[in-house]
């Protein structure tokens, strides 16, 4: 059970890291978008929003043993081109992470659940706050249909991909720890 508490701390750490990473990425994108404002073009986001909505993460109803965590797909990340796409992308990353964190909380034995929740709640709040800050910063650079220039897009997408990979690895590790703890207590 000590592993589960350690997993909660790891989850807290990665959530906080992701929240900070999102803020840094948005500051960078905001500066570059303003610097390139003469190159900014308008585009319709309906096409990219619909393709983004068609892609979904794996359901959290899968068993712990076969849990594969997918927060964002590479295609979703690569398709982000406008300020609105960036907001949706980061929002989806945060929302999907929260769903998995809640699912993990439900799978932890009841005696450790309160401790896990205490450890994870501040990180989840930090992620929600970072999402609001991120959206506000991007809104100051233009409307949701403003196309982000390539030099602003590339660093952000690289950062979001790195954050996603780290978060997925941590979540998969937590699921594995839960599986191991469950199987060892069943013996």
mmCIF file of N, CA and C in Angstrom, residues 11-20 22-23 71 90-98 101 120-134 163 167 171:
data_model
loop_
_atom_site.group_PDB
_atom_site.id
_atom_site.type_symbol
_atom_site.label_atom_id
_atom_site.label_comp_id
_atom_site.label_asym_id
_atom_site.label_seq_id
_atom_site.Cartn_x
_atom_site.Cartn_y
_atom_site.Cartn_z
ATOM 1 N N UNK A 11 1.868 11.234 -8.985
ATOM 2 C CA UNK A 11 0.783 11.817 -9.761
ATOM 3 C C UNK A 11 0.690 13.311 -9.483
ATOM 4 N N UNK A 12 0.819 13.673 -8.239
ATOM 5 C CA UNK A 12 0.803 15.079 -7.849
ATOM 6 C C UNK A 12 1.950 15.827 -8.518
ATOM 7 N N UNK A 13 3.119 15.250 -8.514
ATOM 8 C CA UNK A 13 4.284 15.904 -9.111
ATOM 9 C C UNK A 13 4.115 16.134 -10.601
ATOM 10 N N UNK A 14 3.646 15.126 -11.299
ATOM 11 C CA UNK A 14 3.511 15.279 -12.746
ATOM 12 C C UNK A 14 2.390 16.258 -13.083
ATOM 13 N N UNK A 15 1.354 16.293 -12.272
ATOM 14 C CA UNK A 15 0.268 17.247 -12.529
ATOM 15 C C UNK A 15 0.763 18.668 -12.355
ATOM 16 N N UNK A 16 1.534 18.896 -11.312
ATOM 17 C CA UNK A 16 2.080 20.223 -11.084
ATOM 18 C C UNK A 16 3.048 20.594 -12.195
ATOM 19 N N UNK A 17 3.879 19.647 -12.599
ATOM 20 C CA UNK A 17 4.808 19.875 -13.699
ATOM 21 C C UNK A 17 4.056 20.248 -14.969
ATOM 22 N N UNK A 18 2.989 19.521 -15.241
ATOM 23 C CA UNK A 18 2.199 19.801 -16.443
ATOM 24 C C UNK A 18 1.561 21.179 -16.373
ATOM 25 N N UNK A 19 1.087 21.549 -15.196
ATOM 26 C CA UNK A 19 0.477 22.871 -15.049
ATOM 27 C C UNK A 19 1.508 23.961 -15.307
ATOM 28 N N UNK A 20 2.687 23.791 -14.754
ATOM 29 C CA UNK A 20 3.758 24.774 -14.981
ATOM 30 C C UNK A 20 4.193 24.765 -16.438
ATOM 31 N N UNK A 22 2.436 24.037 -19.037
ATOM 32 C CA UNK A 22 1.414 24.703 -19.839
ATOM 33 C C UNK A 22 1.543 26.204 -19.772
ATOM 34 N N UNK A 23 1.859 26.732 -18.598
ATOM 35 C CA UNK A 23 2.015 28.172 -18.445
ATOM 36 C C UNK A 23 3.218 28.658 -19.239
ATOM 37 N N UNK A 71 -3.928 10.315 -23.509
ATOM 38 C CA UNK A 71 -4.432 11.642 -23.158
ATOM 39 C C UNK A 71 -4.730 12.463 -24.407
ATOM 40 N N UNK A 90 -4.854 21.897 -24.979
ATOM 41 C CA UNK A 90 -4.408 21.923 -23.586
ATOM 42 C C UNK A 90 -5.567 21.573 -22.652
ATOM 43 N N UNK A 91 -6.755 22.075 -22.973
ATOM 44 C CA UNK A 91 -7.930 21.745 -22.161
ATOM 45 C C UNK A 91 -8.217 20.252 -22.155
ATOM 46 N N UNK A 92 -8.098 19.628 -23.309
ATOM 47 C CA UNK A 92 -8.344 18.185 -23.412
ATOM 48 C C UNK A 92 -7.282 17.399 -22.636
ATOM 49 N N UNK A 93 -6.038 17.844 -22.703
ATOM 50 C CA UNK A 93 -4.969 17.188 -21.955
ATOM 51 C C UNK A 93 -5.288 17.216 -20.460
ATOM 52 N N UNK A 94 -5.660 18.378 -19.958
ATOM 53 C CA UNK A 94 -5.983 18.534 -18.532
ATOM 54 C C UNK A 94 -7.217 17.699 -18.172
ATOM 55 N N UNK A 95 -8.269 17.795 -18.971
ATOM 56 C CA UNK A 95 -9.512 17.074 -18.667
ATOM 57 C C UNK A 95 -9.319 15.561 -18.692
ATOM 58 N N UNK A 96 -8.594 15.057 -19.682
ATOM 59 C CA UNK A 96 -8.354 13.617 -19.739
ATOM 60 C C UNK A 96 -7.487 13.150 -18.583
ATOM 61 N N UNK A 97 -6.490 13.952 -18.215
ATOM 62 C CA UNK A 97 -5.641 13.609 -17.072
ATOM 63 C C UNK A 97 -6.493 13.504 -15.810
ATOM 64 N N UNK A 98 -7.395 14.458 -15.629
ATOM 65 C CA UNK A 98 -8.264 14.447 -14.448
ATOM 66 C C UNK A 98 -9.147 13.199 -14.427
ATOM 67 N N UNK A 101 -7.017 10.363 -13.280
ATOM 68 C CA UNK A 101 -6.702 10.526 -11.855
ATOM 69 C C UNK A 101 -7.898 10.118 -11.000
ATOM 70 N N UNK A 120 -3.684 14.554 -4.506
ATOM 71 C CA UNK A 120 -3.949 14.854 -5.900
ATOM 72 C C UNK A 120 -4.780 16.126 -6.095
ATOM 73 N N UNK A 121 -5.682 16.427 -5.171
ATOM 74 C CA UNK A 121 -6.566 17.586 -5.338
ATOM 75 C C UNK A 121 -5.833 18.903 -5.610
ATOM 76 N N UNK A 122 -4.761 19.239 -4.872
ATOM 77 C CA UNK A 122 -4.061 20.498 -5.174
ATOM 78 C C UNK A 122 -3.469 20.529 -6.584
ATOM 79 N N UNK A 123 -2.996 19.401 -7.060
ATOM 80 C CA UNK A 123 -2.430 19.338 -8.419
ATOM 81 C C UNK A 123 -3.526 19.527 -9.459
ATOM 82 N N UNK A 124 -4.668 18.931 -9.230
ATOM 83 C CA UNK A 124 -5.787 19.072 -10.162
ATOM 84 C C UNK A 124 -6.238 20.534 -10.192
ATOM 85 N N UNK A 125 -6.303 21.163 -9.034
ATOM 86 C CA UNK A 125 -6.677 22.578 -8.979
ATOM 87 C C UNK A 125 -5.644 23.423 -9.721
ATOM 88 N N UNK A 126 -4.363 23.112 -9.547
ATOM 89 C CA UNK A 126 -3.302 23.847 -10.246
ATOM 90 C C UNK A 126 -3.444 23.679 -11.763
ATOM 91 N N UNK A 127 -3.813 22.493 -12.196
ATOM 92 C CA UNK A 127 -3.994 22.262 -13.628
ATOM 93 C C UNK A 127 -5.190 23.053 -14.151
ATOM 94 N N UNK A 128 -6.286 23.069 -13.392
ATOM 95 C CA UNK A 128 -7.457 23.857 -13.806
ATOM 96 C C UNK A 128 -7.109 25.339 -13.885
ATOM 97 N N UNK A 129 -6.358 25.810 -12.888
ATOM 98 C CA UNK A 129 -5.935 27.220 -12.886
ATOM 99 C C UNK A 129 -5.035 27.516 -14.078
ATOM 100 N N UNK A 130 -4.129 26.594 -14.388
ATOM 101 C CA UNK A 130 -3.216 26.817 -15.513
ATOM 102 C C UNK A 130 -3.986 26.855 -16.826
ATOM 103 N N UNK A 131 -5.063 26.078 -16.920
ATOM 104 C CA UNK A 131 -5.872 26.074 -18.137
ATOM 105 C C UNK A 131 -6.539 27.444 -18.330
ATOM 106 N N UNK A 132 -7.040 28.014 -17.254
ATOM 107 C CA UNK A 132 -7.670 29.338 -17.329
ATOM 108 C C UNK A 132 -6.628 30.386 -17.720
ATOM 109 N N UNK A 133 -5.457 30.349 -17.076
ATOM 110 C CA UNK A 133 -4.387 31.305 -17.393
ATOM 111 C C UNK A 133 -3.933 31.157 -18.841
ATOM 112 N N UNK A 134 -3.789 29.928 -19.275
ATOM 113 C CA UNK A 134 -3.362 29.635 -20.632
ATOM 114 C C UNK A 134 -4.356 30.224 -21.633
ATOM 115 N N UNK A 163 5.009 16.752 -22.438
ATOM 116 C CA UNK A 163 4.180 16.696 -21.228
ATOM 117 C C UNK A 163 3.215 15.516 -21.304
ATOM 118 N N UNK A 167 3.117 12.385 -18.706
ATOM 119 C CA UNK A 167 1.886 12.139 -17.955
ATOM 120 C C UNK A 167 1.342 10.737 -18.221
ATOM 121 N N UNK A 171 0.886 7.794 -15.379
ATOM 122 C CA UNK A 171 -0.425 7.178 -15.149
ATOM 123 C C UNK A 171 -0.368 5.665 -15.363
#
